[in-house]
Amino acid sequence: MSILLQLQNASKRFGARELFHSVNFAINSEEHIGVIGPNGAGKSTLFQCLIHPDALDDGKAIYRRNLRIGHLAQEDAAPPALTGLEFIQQNTEYPDWEIIKLGAQFGLLEDHFHQQLKKLSGGFRMRIKLLNLLCQDSELLLLDEPTNYLDLESTLVLEKFLQQFPGSFLLISHDREFLRRTTDHTLEVEKGDITKFNGNIDDYFEQKALLAEQLQKMALSQEAKRQQVMAFADRFRAKATKAKQVQSRLRQLAKMQSVEIKSLPVRTKISIPPPLPIGKLAIDMEQADLGYPGVTVLKSLHFSIFRGDHIGVVGANGAGKTTLLKALAGELKPISGRISHGQKVEVGYYAQHVAEALDPVDTVYESLAHAAHTSITPQEIKDLAGSLLFSGDSINKKIAVLSGGEKSRVAIGQVLLSKSPVIILDEPTNHLDFHTVEALTQALRDFAGTLIVVSHDRSFIGRVAKKIFDIKKGTLELFPGTYDEYVWSVQRGQWGAEAEDSTVPKPAEPAPGPDKSSAADASPLNKKQSRQWRAQLLGIEKSMEAINQKIDELSEQLTQTAGASAQGLARDLHLQRQNLEQLESQWLELSEKISE
């Protein structure tokens, strides 16, 4: 393992505010690093400083000679008039046929390369840009929120690419599941400091909690020592015979270094006011066609949504998820058929553009108060504002001066304060930082009303949704399982969201022949194979038991260890968990074969 780059005593200011001060860290070869921190902490600025080290106010960046860095920014900087192939050709000497061949691993067809980038959906533009980085032979990738606005299939393509990427990367994301599956280190950017942790996001939380506990113990011990010295000084200060001892102890006290206890990442709790009561039926749709003048997007929709349902709406980009949500919220009338709401049903609707519709002259408090139900008290408004990270004077900020992420938090707060028995959310986690997403997830999971949500954040939707509506081929199906089971099925091609523009070519199916399944089932060869699979299954189960026991032991050791030893234990814990995931995957495949 070699060092690709390192920052030494690096500082960066943004106006009067210092984003980070005198930070030191290194990025090594083959490290896959998740970058987390609150909005505005300086994550994207850090990327800019790594690309353009002259942007640092102090300190320096040291690079391995001829290091090739690829950058995937949040904003699409690709010239829209260029075709996908022309865009990649600008940055590589690879021949056309090799670029197209490499594109197959991203689900790109030859037709995608000859379309203008502006005509491709967001997911396929992302795939073109990823291929562009690959064709540049980048050794270090800087990826800034790459999963925003990607559908599940595109996210899975990106996930697989990152898992197999032989180089290093820094990945900014608020999607806990995506970070867990793609990273082996975590870089925390917060409160003017940048700290690197071994292990993925789960290991980071364990280490962070352990570190806070250890520092708390040290601080308590130090405070006890201070009180002991001060009590001695107060008691014997006036006695001449003890004066030297008193002064000596006070000098020791002055030299004692204070233990700084940094707070953990904000772990706020969002309390959603209880929804207004309604009957059993929330929304009913009968043979409805949805769309716009001259364009029918969804056809013959027929379903009911009931009080307390938590529904995740999934499907490829452009499939019609937002169209469905607009219709359910009453903002889009059906072309034909009927949509009706149950008695006393009011809908709280958060759309992707709603944050821009806030009144710029209102303060944060005023904006929330205007949307709050009449039974909500001023203190409840302030409490919710605080849980959305508007505390102190920030609650009096004008909407006009807020960032995009802050406006999104205000718009979400408006919906939560409405006490609506039905809440509809279209991509609520975009522009929110990691910890706000976590707090919102926990609050919505416990929400007593009806929830309908679209999100590309797999961890978020997997925890809040109890039913899955899958939109594909212009219609809607209820998936018979959980979101995790839906993802698992899509990965194996057993239940698929359609790709955005066209599907990845599938292997040709063999020509139909005589049905030999009955004979095969009864054949000695098939029975022998089944016995072998069952033996393998037992072996895997024993290995899983052993690994689970090892994980428990390492977890126990980690709580009693500090420093470098703790980092080593955390790394071992991460590897054991990876081994367990691989064995679980093998167990599932064998179980399927046996059941077939």
Coordinates of C-alpha atoms in Angstrom, one line a residue:
M1 CA 0.0 0.0 0.0
S2 CA 1.4 3.4 -1.0
I3 CA 0.4 7.0 -0.3
L4 CA -1.4 8.7 -3.2
L5 CA -1.7 12.1 -1.6
Q6 CA -1.7 13.8 1.8
L7 CA -2.7 17.1 3.3
Q8 CA -0.3 18.7 5.8
N9 CA -1.4 21.5 8.1
A10 CA -4.1 22.4 5.5
S11 CA -6.6 25.2 6.2
K12 CA -9.4 26.7 4.1
R13 CA -11.6 29.7 4.9
F14 CA -14.8 30.7 3.2
G15 CA -15.2 34.4 3.9
A16 CA -14.9 34.9 7.7
R17 CA -15.7 31.2 8.3
E18 CA -12.9 28.6 8.6
L19 CA -14.1 25.3 7.1
F20 CA -11.1 23.4 8.3
H21 CA -7.9 24.3 10.2
S22 CA -4.5 22.6 10.2
V23 CA -5.8 19.2 9.1
N24 CA -3.5 16.3 8.3
F25 CA -4.6 13.0 6.6
A26 CA -3.4 10.7 3.8
I27 CA -5.2 8.7 1.1
N28 CA -3.5 5.4 0.3
S29 CA -3.8 3.2 -2.7
E30 CA -6.8 0.8 -2.9
E31 CA -8.7 2.7 -0.1
H32 CA -12.4 3.2 -0.6
I33 CA -13.4 6.2 1.6
G34 CA -16.8 7.5 2.5
V35 CA -16.9 11.3 3.3
I36 CA -19.5 12.5 5.7
G37 CA -20.4 15.6 7.5
P38 CA -23.2 18.2 7.9
N39 CA -24.2 20.4 5.0
G40 CA -21.8 23.4 4.7
A41 CA -19.0 21.6 6.6
G42 CA -16.8 21.8 3.6
K43 CA -17.0 18.4 1.9
S44 CA -17.3 19.7 -1.7
T45 CA -14.8 22.4 -0.9
L46 CA -12.3 19.7 0.2
F47 CA -12.7 18.0 -3.1
Q48 CA -11.9 21.3 -4.9
C49 CA -8.8 21.8 -2.8
L50 CA -7.6 18.2 -3.6
I51 CA -8.0 19.0 -7.4
H52 CA -6.6 22.6 -7.1
P53 CA -4.3 22.7 -4.1
D54 CA -3.6 26.4 -4.7
A55 CA -7.1 27.0 -3.3
L56 CA -5.8 26.1 0.2
D57 CA -5.2 29.1 2.4
D58 CA -2.5 27.4 4.4
G59 CA -0.6 24.1 4.4
K60 CA 0.0 22.0 1.4
A61 CA -1.0 18.9 -0.6
I62 CA 1.6 16.4 -1.6
Y63 CA 0.8 14.1 -4.5
R64 CA 2.4 10.9 -5.7
R65 CA 4.1 11.6 -9.0
N66 CA 1.9 11.5 -12.0
L67 CA -1.2 10.8 -9.9
R68 CA -4.3 10.7 -12.2
I69 CA -7.4 12.1 -10.4
G70 CA -11.0 11.8 -11.8
H71 CA -13.8 14.0 -10.4
L72 CA -17.5 13.4 -10.6
A73 CA -19.2 16.6 -9.4
Q74 CA -22.8 17.1 -8.3
E75 CA -23.5 19.5 -11.1
D76 CA -23.4 18.1 -14.6
A77 CA -20.5 19.9 -16.3
A78 CA -20.6 17.7 -19.5
P79 CA -21.3 19.8 -22.7
P80 CA -24.9 18.8 -23.5
A81 CA -24.5 19.1 -27.3
L82 CA -21.8 16.4 -27.4
T83 CA -22.7 12.8 -27.9
G84 CA -21.6 10.3 -25.2
L85 CA -18.8 9.0 -27.4
E86 CA -17.6 12.6 -28.3
F87 CA -17.5 13.5 -24.6
I88 CA -15.3 10.5 -23.7
Q89 CA -13.1 10.9 -26.8
Q90 CA -12.0 14.3 -25.5
N91 CA -10.2 12.7 -22.6
T92 CA -8.9 9.4 -23.8
E93 CA -7.0 7.8 -26.6
Y94 CA -9.0 4.6 -26.4
P95 CA -10.4 3.6 -29.8
D96 CA -14.2 3.8 -30.3
W97 CA -14.8 0.1 -30.3
E98 CA -13.0 -0.4 -27.0
I99 CA -15.0 2.5 -25.3
I100 CA -18.2 0.9 -26.5
K101 CA -17.1 -2.5 -25.3
L102 CA -16.2 -1.2 -21.9
G103 CA -19.5 0.6 -21.7
A104 CA -21.3 -2.8 -21.7
Q105 CA -20.3 -3.3 -18.0
F106 CA -22.4 -0.1 -17.3
G107 CA -25.4 -1.3 -19.2
L108 CA -24.7 1.1 -22.0
L109 CA -25.8 0.1 -25.5
E110 CA -24.1 1.5 -28.7
D111 CA -27.1 3.7 -29.3
H112 CA -26.4 5.6 -26.0
F113 CA -23.0 6.6 -27.3
H114 CA -24.4 8.3 -30.4
Q115 CA -27.1 10.3 -28.5
Q116 CA -26.5 13.8 -27.3
L117 CA -25.9 13.9 -23.5
K118 CA -28.8 16.3 -23.1
K119 CA -31.2 13.6 -24.5
L120 CA -30.0 10.9 -22.1
S121 CA -31.7 10.5 -18.7
G122 CA -29.7 11.4 -15.6
G123 CA -28.8 7.7 -14.9
F124 CA -27.3 7.1 -18.3
R125 CA -25.5 10.5 -18.2
M126 CA -23.9 9.3 -15.0
R127 CA -22.9 6.0 -16.6
I128 CA -21.2 7.9 -19.5
K129 CA -19.4 10.1 -17.0
L130 CA -18.2 7.0 -15.0
L131 CA -17.0 5.4 -18.2
N132 CA -15.2 8.6 -19.0
L133 CA -13.3 8.4 -15.7
L134 CA -12.5 4.8 -16.3
C135 CA -11.1 5.5 -19.8
Q136 CA -8.8 8.1 -18.3
D137 CA -7.3 5.4 -16.1
S138 CA -7.9 7.4 -13.0
E139 CA -6.2 6.1 -9.9
L140 CA -8.2 8.3 -7.5
L141 CA -11.8 9.2 -7.9
L142 CA -13.6 12.1 -6.2
L143 CA -17.4 11.4 -6.3
D144 CA -19.7 14.1 -5.0
E145 CA -23.3 12.7 -4.2
P146 CA -23.3 10.4 -7.3
T147 CA -26.5 8.7 -6.4
N148 CA -28.7 11.8 -6.3
Y149 CA -31.6 11.3 -8.8
L150 CA -30.4 7.9 -9.9
D151 CA -32.9 5.0 -10.1
L152 CA -32.2 1.7 -8.5
E153 CA -30.7 0.0 -11.5
S154 CA -28.3 2.9 -12.1
T155 CA -27.4 2.9 -8.4
L156 CA -26.7 -0.9 -8.5
V157 CA -24.4 -0.3 -11.6
L158 CA -22.5 2.4 -9.7
E159 CA -22.3 0.2 -6.6
K160 CA -20.9 -2.7 -8.5
F161 CA -18.4 -0.4 -10.2
L162 CA -17.1 1.0 -6.9
Q163 CA -16.9 -2.4 -5.2
Q164 CA -14.7 -3.7 -8.0
F165 CA -12.7 -0.4 -8.6
P166 CA -9.0 -1.3 -8.2
G167 CA -8.0 2.2 -7.3
S168 CA -9.0 4.6 -4.5
F169 CA -11.9 6.9 -4.2
L170 CA -13.5 9.5 -1.9
L171 CA -17.3 9.3 -1.9
I172 CA -19.6 11.9 -0.5
S173 CA -23.1 10.4 0.2
H174 CA -25.9 10.6 2.7
D175 CA -27.1 7.1 1.8
R176 CA -26.0 4.9 4.7
E177 CA -26.7 1.6 2.8
F178 CA -24.7 2.8 -0.2
L179 CA -21.7 3.8 2.0
R180 CA -21.9 0.5 3.9
R181 CA -21.7 -1.5 0.8
T182 CA -18.9 0.4 -1.0
T183 CA -16.4 1.9 1.5
D184 CA -13.8 0.5 3.9
H185 CA -12.8 3.9 5.5
T186 CA -14.7 7.0 6.6
L187 CA -13.5 10.6 6.5
E188 CA -15.4 12.9 8.8
V189 CA -15.5 16.6 7.9
E190 CA -17.0 18.5 10.8
K191 CA -16.4 21.6 13.1
G192 CA -13.2 22.7 11.4
D193 CA -11.5 19.2 11.6
I194 CA -11.1 16.3 9.2
T195 CA -10.7 12.8 10.8
K196 CA -10.1 9.5 9.1
F197 CA -11.5 6.3 10.6
N198 CA -10.9 2.7 9.6
G199 CA -13.9 0.8 8.6
N200 CA -17.2 1.6 6.8
I201 CA -20.0 3.8 8.2
D202 CA -21.2 1.2 10.7
D203 CA -17.7 0.9 12.1
Y204 CA -17.4 4.7 12.2
F205 CA -20.4 5.0 14.5
E206 CA -19.1 2.3 16.8
Q207 CA -15.6 3.9 17.0
K208 CA -17.1 7.4 17.4
A209 CA -19.3 6.3 20.3
L210 CA -16.4 4.4 21.9
L211 CA -14.0 7.4 21.5
A212 CA -16.6 9.7 23.1
E213 CA -17.0 7.3 26.1
Q214 CA -13.2 7.1 26.6
L215 CA -12.8 10.9 26.5
Q216 CA -15.7 11.3 28.9
K217 CA -13.9 8.9 31.4
M218 CA -10.7 10.8 31.0
A219 CA -12.4 14.2 31.5
L220 CA -14.1 12.9 34.6
S221 CA -10.9 11.6 36.0
Q222 CA -9.1 14.9 35.2
E223 CA -11.9 16.9 36.8
A224 CA -11.7 14.8 40.0
K225 CA -7.9 15.4 40.1
R226 CA -8.5 19.2 39.7
Q227 CA -11.0 19.2 42.5
Q228 CA -8.6 17.3 44.8
V229 CA -5.8 19.8 44.1
M230 CA -8.0 22.8 44.6
A231 CA -9.4 21.4 47.9
F232 CA -5.8 20.8 49.1
A233 CA -4.9 24.4 48.1
D234 CA -7.9 25.9 49.8
R235 CA -7.2 24.0 53.0
F236 CA -3.5 24.7 53.4
R237 CA -3.0 28.0 51.5
A238 CA -2.8 30.0 54.7
K239 CA -0.3 27.7 56.4
A240 CA 3.3 28.8 55.8
T241 CA 4.6 25.2 56.3
K242 CA 2.4 24.0 53.4
A243 CA 2.9 27.0 51.0
K244 CA 5.6 25.3 48.9
Q245 CA 3.5 22.2 48.5
V246 CA 0.4 24.2 47.6
Q247 CA 2.3 26.2 44.9
S248 CA 3.9 23.0 43.5
R249 CA 0.5 21.3 43.1
L250 CA -1.0 24.4 41.6
R251 CA 1.8 24.5 39.0
Q252 CA 1.1 20.8 38.2
L253 CA -2.5 21.7 37.8
A254 CA -1.7 24.6 35.4
K255 CA 0.4 22.2 33.3
M256 CA -2.3 19.6 33.1
Q257 CA -3.6 19.4 29.5
S258 CA -7.4 19.7 29.2
V259 CA -9.3 16.9 27.5
E260 CA -11.4 18.3 24.7
I261 CA -14.6 16.3 24.2
K262 CA -15.9 17.0 20.8
S263 CA -19.6 16.3 20.5
L264 CA -20.8 13.4 18.3
P265 CA -22.3 14.3 15.0
V266 CA -25.6 15.9 15.6
R267 CA -28.1 13.2 16.7
T268 CA -31.2 15.2 16.7
K269 CA -34.7 13.7 17.0
I270 CA -37.5 14.9 14.9
S271 CA -40.9 14.7 16.6
I272 CA -43.8 14.7 14.1
P273 CA -47.1 15.9 15.6
P274 CA -49.7 13.2 15.5
P275 CA -51.9 13.2 12.4
L276 CA -55.6 14.1 12.4
P277 CA -57.9 11.1 12.6
I278 CA -59.5 9.7 9.4
G279 CA -61.4 6.6 8.4
K280 CA -60.0 3.4 7.1
L281 CA -59.7 4.5 3.4
A282 CA -57.1 7.2 2.7
I283 CA -57.0 7.3 -1.2
D284 CA -58.8 5.2 -3.8
M285 CA -57.9 5.1 -7.5
E286 CA -60.2 3.4 -10.1
Q287 CA -59.1 2.6 -13.6
A288 CA -57.2 5.9 -13.8
D289 CA -55.0 7.0 -16.7
L290 CA -52.5 9.7 -15.7
G291 CA -50.4 12.0 -17.8
Y292 CA -50.3 15.4 -19.5
P293 CA -51.9 16.9 -22.6
G294 CA -51.1 14.5 -25.5
V295 CA -49.1 12.1 -23.3
T296 CA -50.4 9.3 -21.2
V297 CA -47.7 8.2 -18.7
L298 CA -49.6 5.6 -16.6
K299 CA -52.6 3.5 -17.6
S300 CA -55.4 1.7 -15.9
L301 CA -54.3 2.2 -12.3
H302 CA -56.6 0.5 -9.8
F303 CA -55.7 0.3 -6.1
S304 CA -56.5 1.6 -2.6
I305 CA -54.3 3.1 0.1
F306 CA -55.4 2.7 3.7
R307 CA -54.9 4.6 7.0
G308 CA -51.4 3.8 8.3
D309 CA -50.0 2.4 5.0
H310 CA -46.3 3.3 4.5
I311 CA -45.7 2.9 0.7
G312 CA -42.4 3.2 -1.2
V313 CA -42.9 4.0 -4.9
V314 CA -40.1 2.6 -7.0
G315 CA -39.2 2.4 -10.7
A316 CA -36.8 3.7 -13.3
N317 CA -36.2 7.4 -13.9
G318 CA -38.9 8.7 -16.2
A319 CA -41.3 5.8 -15.4
G320 CA -43.9 8.1 -13.8
K321 CA -43.2 8.1 -10.1
T322 CA -43.6 11.9 -9.7
T323 CA -46.7 11.8 -12.0
L324 CA -48.3 9.3 -9.6
L325 CA -47.4 11.4 -6.5
K326 CA -48.9 14.6 -8.1
A327 CA -52.1 12.8 -8.9
L328 CA -52.3 11.3 -5.3
A329 CA -51.7 14.8 -3.9
G330 CA -54.5 16.2 -6.0
E331 CA -52.2 18.4 -8.1
L332 CA -52.8 16.5 -11.3
K333 CA -56.3 15.4 -12.5
P334 CA -56.6 12.0 -14.2
I335 CA -57.1 11.8 -17.9
S336 CA -59.7 9.2 -17.3
G337 CA -60.9 7.2 -14.4
R338 CA -61.3 8.4 -10.8
I339 CA -59.1 9.4 -7.8
S340 CA -60.9 10.0 -4.5
H341 CA -59.8 10.8 -1.0
G342 CA -61.4 9.3 2.1
Q343 CA -63.4 11.4 4.6
K344 CA -61.4 14.2 6.3
V345 CA -58.3 13.2 4.4
E346 CA -55.9 16.1 3.8
V347 CA -52.6 15.6 2.1
G348 CA -49.2 17.1 3.0
Y349 CA -47.1 17.1 -0.2
Y350 CA -43.4 17.8 -0.5
A351 CA -42.3 18.1 -4.1
Q352 CA -38.8 18.4 -5.4
H353 CA -39.4 22.0 -6.5
V354 CA -41.4 23.1 -3.4
A355 CA -38.4 24.6 -1.6
E356 CA -38.0 27.2 -4.3
A357 CA -41.6 28.3 -3.8
L358 CA -41.0 29.5 -0.2
D359 CA -41.6 33.2 0.4
P360 CA -38.1 34.8 0.5
V361 CA -39.2 37.6 2.9
D362 CA -40.4 35.2 5.6
T363 CA -38.1 34.1 8.4
V364 CA -37.7 30.3 9.0
Y365 CA -40.1 30.6 12.0
E366 CA -42.7 32.5 10.0
S367 CA -42.5 30.1 7.1
L368 CA -43.1 27.1 9.4
A369 CA -45.8 28.9 11.3
H370 CA -47.8 29.8 8.2
A371 CA -48.0 26.1 7.3
A372 CA -48.6 24.7 10.8
H373 CA -52.0 23.3 11.9
T374 CA -53.9 25.7 14.1
S375 CA -53.5 23.4 17.1
I376 CA -49.6 23.6 16.9
T377 CA -48.1 25.8 19.6
P378 CA -45.3 28.3 19.0
Q379 CA -43.0 26.1 21.2
E380 CA -43.8 23.0 19.1
I381 CA -42.8 25.0 16.0
K382 CA -39.5 26.0 17.6
D383 CA -38.9 22.5 18.7
L384 CA -39.3 21.1 15.2
A385 CA -37.2 23.9 13.8
G386 CA -34.5 23.0 16.3
S387 CA -34.7 19.3 15.2
L388 CA -34.2 20.5 11.6
L389 CA -31.0 22.3 12.8
F390 CA -32.5 25.7 13.0
S391 CA -31.7 26.7 16.6
G392 CA -30.9 29.9 18.3
D393 CA -30.8 33.0 16.0
S394 CA -30.9 30.8 12.8
I395 CA -34.7 30.5 13.3
N396 CA -34.9 34.2 12.4
K397 CA -33.0 33.9 9.2
K398 CA -34.8 35.1 6.1
I399 CA -35.6 32.4 3.5
A400 CA -33.8 34.5 0.9
V401 CA -30.4 33.9 2.5
L402 CA -30.8 30.1 3.1
S403 CA -28.9 27.4 1.2
G404 CA -30.7 24.9 -1.0
G405 CA -30.4 22.3 1.8
E406 CA -31.8 24.7 4.4
K407 CA -34.8 25.6 2.2
S408 CA -35.5 21.9 1.8
R409 CA -35.5 21.4 5.6
V410 CA -38.0 24.3 6.0
A411 CA -40.3 22.8 3.3
I412 CA -40.2 19.4 4.9
G413 CA -40.9 21.1 8.3
Q414 CA -44.0 22.7 6.8
V415 CA -45.4 19.3 5.8
L416 CA -44.6 17.7 9.2
L417 CA -46.3 20.6 11.1
S418 CA -49.5 20.4 9.0
K419 CA -50.7 17.3 11.0
S420 CA -51.9 15.9 7.6
P421 CA -53.1 12.3 7.9
V422 CA -51.5 11.5 4.5
I423 CA -47.9 12.7 3.8
I424 CA -46.5 12.4 0.3
L425 CA -42.8 13.0 -0.2
D426 CA -40.9 13.2 -3.5
E427 CA -37.2 12.8 -2.9
P428 CA -37.1 14.3 0.6
T429 CA -33.5 13.3 1.3
N430 CA -31.9 15.2 -1.6
H431 CA -29.9 18.2 -0.3
L432 CA -30.1 16.9 3.3
D433 CA -27.0 16.0 5.2
F434 CA -26.4 12.5 6.5
H435 CA -27.6 13.1 10.1
T436 CA -30.7 14.9 9.2
V437 CA -31.6 12.1 6.9
E438 CA -31.1 9.6 9.7
A439 CA -33.3 11.7 12.1
L440 CA -36.0 12.0 9.4
T441 CA -35.9 8.3 8.7
Q442 CA -36.5 7.4 12.3
A443 CA -39.4 9.9 12.6
L444 CA -41.2 8.8 9.5
R445 CA -40.7 5.1 10.4
D446 CA -42.8 5.8 13.6
F447 CA -45.3 8.1 11.9
A448 CA -48.9 7.0 12.7
G449 CA -50.4 8.3 9.5
T450 CA -50.3 7.3 5.9
L451 CA -47.0 7.8 4.1
I452 CA -46.2 7.6 0.4
V453 CA -42.6 8.3 -0.6
V454 CA -40.2 8.3 -3.6
S455 CA -36.5 8.2 -2.8
H456 CA -33.3 7.0 -4.3
D457 CA -31.8 6.6 -0.9
R458 CA -32.0 2.8 -0.3
S459 CA -31.4 2.9 3.4
F460 CA -34.1 5.5 3.8
I461 CA -36.9 3.9 1.8
G462 CA -36.0 0.4 3.1
R463 CA -36.6 1.5 6.7
V464 CA -39.8 3.7 6.2
A465 CA -41.7 1.7 3.6
K466 CA -43.8 -1.4 4.5
K467 CA -45.3 -1.8 1.0
I468 CA -43.7 -1.3 -2.4
F469 CA -45.5 0.1 -5.5
D470 CA -43.4 -0.7 -8.6
I471 CA -44.0 1.4 -11.7
K472 CA -42.9 -0.1 -15.0
K473 CA -44.2 -0.4 -18.5
G474 CA -46.7 2.4 -17.9
T475 CA -48.6 0.7 -15.1
L476 CA -48.2 -0.1 -11.3
E477 CA -47.7 -3.4 -9.5
L478 CA -47.6 -4.2 -5.8
F479 CA -44.4 -6.0 -5.1
P480 CA -45.0 -9.0 -2.8
G481 CA -42.3 -8.3 -0.2
T482 CA -40.1 -5.8 1.5
Y483 CA -37.9 -3.2 -0.2
D484 CA -34.8 -5.2 0.6
E485 CA -36.4 -8.2 -1.1
Y486 CA -37.2 -6.0 -4.1
V487 CA -33.6 -4.9 -4.4
W488 CA -32.4 -8.5 -4.1
S489 CA -34.9 -9.5 -6.9
V490 CA -33.8 -6.7 -9.2
Q491 CA -30.1 -7.6 -8.7
R492 CA -30.8 -11.1 -9.8
G493 CA -33.1 -10.2 -12.7
Q494 CA -36.1 -11.9 -11.1
W495 CA -38.2 -8.7 -10.8
G496 CA -37.0 -5.8 -12.7
A497 CA -37.5 -2.1 -12.8
E498 CA -37.0 -1.4 -16.5
A499 CA -33.8 0.5 -17.5
E500 CA -34.3 4.1 -18.2
D501 CA -34.0 4.2 -22.0
S502 CA -33.7 0.5 -22.8
T503 CA -32.6 -2.7 -21.0
V504 CA -29.3 -4.3 -21.0
P505 CA -29.3 -7.1 -23.6
K506 CA -30.0 -10.4 -22.0
P507 CA -28.4 -13.7 -23.1
A508 CA -30.5 -15.5 -25.8
E509 CA -32.7 -18.1 -24.3
P510 CA -32.3 -21.7 -25.5
A511 CA -34.9 -23.0 -27.9
P512 CA -37.8 -24.7 -26.2
G513 CA -37.5 -28.4 -26.1
P514 CA -39.3 -31.4 -24.5
D515 CA -40.2 -30.9 -20.8
K516 CA -37.7 -33.1 -19.0
S517 CA -38.1 -31.5 -15.6
S518 CA -40.0 -34.5 -14.1
A519 CA -37.4 -37.0 -15.3
A520 CA -34.6 -34.7 -14.1
D521 CA -36.1 -34.3 -10.7
A522 CA -36.2 -38.1 -10.2
S523 CA -32.8 -38.8 -11.7
P524 CA -30.0 -40.2 -9.4
L525 CA -27.7 -37.5 -10.7
N526 CA -30.1 -34.8 -9.6
K527 CA -30.5 -36.4 -6.2
K528 CA -26.7 -36.6 -5.8
Q529 CA -26.3 -33.0 -6.7
S530 CA -29.0 -32.0 -4.2
R531 CA -27.3 -33.9 -1.4
Q532 CA -24.0 -32.1 -2.3
W533 CA -25.7 -28.7 -2.2
R534 CA -27.3 -29.6 1.2
A535 CA -23.9 -30.6 2.5
Q536 CA -22.5 -27.3 1.3
L537 CA -25.4 -25.5 2.9
L538 CA -24.6 -27.1 6.3
G539 CA -21.0 -26.1 6.0
I540 CA -21.9 -22.5 5.2
E541 CA -24.2 -22.4 8.2
K542 CA -21.5 -23.6 10.5
S543 CA -19.1 -21.0 9.1
M544 CA -21.7 -18.3 9.6
E545 CA -22.2 -19.4 13.3
A546 CA -18.4 -19.2 13.8
I547 CA -18.2 -15.8 12.2
N548 CA -21.1 -14.5 14.3
Q549 CA -19.3 -15.7 17.4
K550 CA -16.1 -14.0 16.3
I551 CA -18.0 -10.8 15.7
D552 CA -19.4 -10.9 19.2
E553 CA -16.0 -11.4 20.6
L554 CA -14.4 -8.6 18.6
S555 CA -17.3 -6.3 19.6
E556 CA -16.7 -7.1 23.3
Q557 CA -12.9 -6.5 22.9
L558 CA -13.5 -3.2 21.1
T559 CA -15.4 -1.8 24.1
Q560 CA -12.4 -2.4 26.3
T561 CA -9.6 -1.2 24.0
A562 CA -8.4 2.2 22.8
G563 CA -5.9 3.7 20.4
A564 CA -4.2 1.8 17.6
S565 CA -5.4 -1.5 19.0
A566 CA -9.0 -0.3 18.7
Q567 CA -8.5 0.6 15.1
G568 CA -7.0 -2.9 14.4
L569 CA -10.0 -4.5 16.1
A570 CA -12.4 -2.4 14.1
R571 CA -10.7 -3.4 10.9
D572 CA -11.0 -7.1 11.8
L573 CA -14.6 -6.6 12.7
H574 CA -15.3 -5.0 9.3
L575 CA -13.6 -7.9 7.5
Q576 CA -15.6 -10.5 9.5
R577 CA -18.8 -8.7 8.6
Q578 CA -17.8 -8.7 4.9
N579 CA -17.2 -12.5 5.1
L580 CA -20.6 -13.0 6.7
E581 CA -22.3 -11.1 3.8
Q582 CA -20.5 -13.3 1.2
L583 CA -21.6 -16.4 3.1
E584 CA -25.2 -15.2 3.4
S585 CA -25.2 -14.6 -0.4
Q586 CA -23.9 -18.2 -1.0
W587 CA -26.5 -19.5 1.4
L588 CA -29.3 -17.9 -0.4
E589 CA -28.2 -19.1 -3.8
L590 CA -27.8 -22.7 -2.6
S591 CA -31.2 -22.5 -0.9
E592 CA -32.8 -21.4 -4.2
K593 CA -31.2 -24.3 -6.1
I594 CA -32.4 -26.8 -3.5
S595 CA -35.9 -25.4 -3.6
E596 CA -36.0 -25.5 -7.4

